[in-house]
CSV table of C-alpha atoms in Angstrom, one decimal:
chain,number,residue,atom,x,y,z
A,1,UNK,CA,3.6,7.6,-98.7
A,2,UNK,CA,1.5,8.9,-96.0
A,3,UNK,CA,-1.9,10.4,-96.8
A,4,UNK,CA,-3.3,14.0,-95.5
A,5,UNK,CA,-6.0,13.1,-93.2
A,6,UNK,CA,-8.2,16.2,-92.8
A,7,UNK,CA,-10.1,16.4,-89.1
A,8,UNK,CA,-13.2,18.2,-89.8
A,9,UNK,CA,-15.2,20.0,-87.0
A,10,UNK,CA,-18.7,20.2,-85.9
A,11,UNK,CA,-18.1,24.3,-85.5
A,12,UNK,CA,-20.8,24.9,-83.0
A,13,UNK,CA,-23.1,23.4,-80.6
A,14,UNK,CA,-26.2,25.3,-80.3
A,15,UNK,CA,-27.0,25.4,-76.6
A,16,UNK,CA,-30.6,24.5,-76.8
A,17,UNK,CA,-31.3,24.8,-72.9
A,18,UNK,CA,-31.3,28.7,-73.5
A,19,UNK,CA,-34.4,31.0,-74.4
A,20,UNK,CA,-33.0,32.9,-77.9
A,21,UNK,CA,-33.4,34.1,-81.2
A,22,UNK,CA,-32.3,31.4,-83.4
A,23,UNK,CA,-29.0,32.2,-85.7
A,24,UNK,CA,-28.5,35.4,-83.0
A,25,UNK,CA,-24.8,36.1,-83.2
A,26,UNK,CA,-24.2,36.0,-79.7
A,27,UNK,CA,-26.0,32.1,-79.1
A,28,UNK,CA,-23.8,30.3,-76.6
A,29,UNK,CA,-21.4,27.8,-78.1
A,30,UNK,CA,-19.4,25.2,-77.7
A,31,UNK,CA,-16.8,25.4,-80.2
A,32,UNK,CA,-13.9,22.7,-81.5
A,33,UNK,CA,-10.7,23.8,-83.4
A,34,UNK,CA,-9.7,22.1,-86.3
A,35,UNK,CA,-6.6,20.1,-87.5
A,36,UNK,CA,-4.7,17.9,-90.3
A,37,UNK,CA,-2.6,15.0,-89.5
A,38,UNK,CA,-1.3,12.1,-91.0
A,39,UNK,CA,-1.8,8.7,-90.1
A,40,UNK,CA,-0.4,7.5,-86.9
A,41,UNK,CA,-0.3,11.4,-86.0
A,42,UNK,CA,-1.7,12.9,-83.0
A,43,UNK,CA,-3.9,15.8,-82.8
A,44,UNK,CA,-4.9,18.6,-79.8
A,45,UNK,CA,-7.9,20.3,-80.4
A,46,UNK,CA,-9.2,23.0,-78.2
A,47,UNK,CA,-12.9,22.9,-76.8
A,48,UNK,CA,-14.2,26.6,-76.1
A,49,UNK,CA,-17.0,27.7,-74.6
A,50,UNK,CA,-18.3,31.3,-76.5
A,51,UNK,CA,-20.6,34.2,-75.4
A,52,UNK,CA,-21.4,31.9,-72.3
A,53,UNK,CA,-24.2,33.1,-70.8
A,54,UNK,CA,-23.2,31.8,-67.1
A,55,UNK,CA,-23.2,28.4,-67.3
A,56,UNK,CA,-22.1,26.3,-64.2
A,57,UNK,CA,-22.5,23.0,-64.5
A,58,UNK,CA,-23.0,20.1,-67.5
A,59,UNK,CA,-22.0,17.3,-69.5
A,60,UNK,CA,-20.4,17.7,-72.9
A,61,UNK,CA,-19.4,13.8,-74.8
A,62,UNK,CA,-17.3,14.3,-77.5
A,63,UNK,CA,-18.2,12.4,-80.3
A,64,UNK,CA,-15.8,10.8,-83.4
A,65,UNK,CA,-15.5,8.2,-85.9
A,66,UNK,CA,-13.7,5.5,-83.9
A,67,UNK,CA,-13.1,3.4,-86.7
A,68,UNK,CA,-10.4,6.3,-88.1
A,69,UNK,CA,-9.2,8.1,-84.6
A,70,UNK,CA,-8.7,6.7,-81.3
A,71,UNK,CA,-9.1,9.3,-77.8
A,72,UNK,CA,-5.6,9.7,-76.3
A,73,UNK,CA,-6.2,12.0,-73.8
A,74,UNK,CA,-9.2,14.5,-72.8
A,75,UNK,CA,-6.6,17.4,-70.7
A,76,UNK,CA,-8.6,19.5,-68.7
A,77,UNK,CA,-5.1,21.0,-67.0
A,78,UNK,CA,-3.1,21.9,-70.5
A,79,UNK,CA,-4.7,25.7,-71.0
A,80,UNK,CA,-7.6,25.9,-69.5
A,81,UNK,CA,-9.3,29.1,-67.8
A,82,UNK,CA,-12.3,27.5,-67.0
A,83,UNK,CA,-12.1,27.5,-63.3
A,84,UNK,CA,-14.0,25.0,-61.4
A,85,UNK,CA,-14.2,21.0,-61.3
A,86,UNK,CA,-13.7,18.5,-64.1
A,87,UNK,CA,-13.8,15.1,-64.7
A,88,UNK,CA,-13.6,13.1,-67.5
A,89,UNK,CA,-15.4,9.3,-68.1
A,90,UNK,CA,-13.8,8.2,-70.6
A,91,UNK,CA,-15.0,10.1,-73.6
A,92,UNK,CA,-17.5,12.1,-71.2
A,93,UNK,CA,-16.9,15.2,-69.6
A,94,UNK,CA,-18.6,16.5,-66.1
A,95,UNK,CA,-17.7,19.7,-65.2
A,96,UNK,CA,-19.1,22.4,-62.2
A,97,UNK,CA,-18.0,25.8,-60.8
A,98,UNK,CA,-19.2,28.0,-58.3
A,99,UNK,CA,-19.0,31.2,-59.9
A,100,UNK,CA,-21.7,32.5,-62.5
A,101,UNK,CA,-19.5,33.8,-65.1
A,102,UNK,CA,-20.5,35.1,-68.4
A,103,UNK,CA,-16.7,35.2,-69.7
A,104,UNK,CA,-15.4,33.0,-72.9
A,105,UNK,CA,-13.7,29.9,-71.6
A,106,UNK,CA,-11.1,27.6,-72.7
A,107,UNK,CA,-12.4,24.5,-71.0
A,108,UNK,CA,-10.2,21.4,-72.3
A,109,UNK,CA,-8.2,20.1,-75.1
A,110,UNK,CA,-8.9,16.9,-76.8
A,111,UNK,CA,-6.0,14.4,-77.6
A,112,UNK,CA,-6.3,12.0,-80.8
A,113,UNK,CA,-4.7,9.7,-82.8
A,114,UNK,CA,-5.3,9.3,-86.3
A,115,UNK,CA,-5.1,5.3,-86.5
A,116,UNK,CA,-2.4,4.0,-88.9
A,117,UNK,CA,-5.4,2.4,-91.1
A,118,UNK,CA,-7.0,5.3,-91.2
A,119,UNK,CA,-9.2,6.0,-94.5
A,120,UNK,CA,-8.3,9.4,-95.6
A,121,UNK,CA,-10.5,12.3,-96.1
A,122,UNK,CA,-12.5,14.2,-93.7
A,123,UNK,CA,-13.4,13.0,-90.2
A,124,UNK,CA,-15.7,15.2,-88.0
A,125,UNK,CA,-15.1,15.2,-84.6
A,126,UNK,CA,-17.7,16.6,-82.4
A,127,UNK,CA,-19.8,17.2,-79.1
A,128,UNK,CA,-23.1,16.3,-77.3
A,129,UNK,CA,-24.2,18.6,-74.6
A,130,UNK,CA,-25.9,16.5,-72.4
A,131,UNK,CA,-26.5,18.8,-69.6
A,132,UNK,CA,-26.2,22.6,-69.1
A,133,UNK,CA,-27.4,24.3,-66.4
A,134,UNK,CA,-27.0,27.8,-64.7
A,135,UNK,CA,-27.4,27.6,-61.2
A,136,UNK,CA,-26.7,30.3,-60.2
């Protein structure tokens, strides 16, 4: 019988590039949603960008435990209303857009596979903003 593997989520990335009040409810984030799968199961998880404060360019890696989940797929053309340039290296994504927006984004989903050897329990997948900037 197949075990419940749970798929934890880091809930929010602080940006730290930005000058505010720690624990401020309105801190830019970068936020994962969260899933349960079974073994050999594939997951979609949506990666949101909250109370942006006009960020236009950066690099987010997303970040797992390989040994229990494997990266399909990162879709940056599923849902997504961030509107600008993406690209993805491997488990790295660049993105960059013109406009200085301060709206809530949907910027890609994030396609895994929960291996079929998979220990069960939870399993926290993540992100590491490498770079944000505001250009404008």
């Amino acid at each position: 019988m197949k075990k419940l593997i749970s798929i934890l989520v880091v809930a929010a990335l602080i940006a730290v590039f930005l000058v505010a009040a720690v624990f401020a409810a309105d801190d830019p984030q970068i936020i994962i949603s969260s899933a349960e799968a079974l073994r050999g199961d594939e997951i979609r998880l949506s990666v949101s960008l909250k109370n942006n404060p006009g960020i236009t360019n950066g690099k987010v890696e997303v970040v797992f435990d390989e040994t229990n989940l494997e990266l399909v797929e990162i879709d940056l053309e599923s849902e997504s209303t961030w509107r600008g340039m993406m690209d993805t290296y491997g488990k790295l994504v660049n993105f960059v857009t013109t406009s200085d927006t301060t709206k809530d984004h949907l910027m890609f989903e994030v396609v895994l596979r929960v291996k079929d050897d998979a220990v069960g329990g939870d399993h926290k997948v993540g992100l590491h903003g490498q770079l944000m900037k505001n250009n404008a």
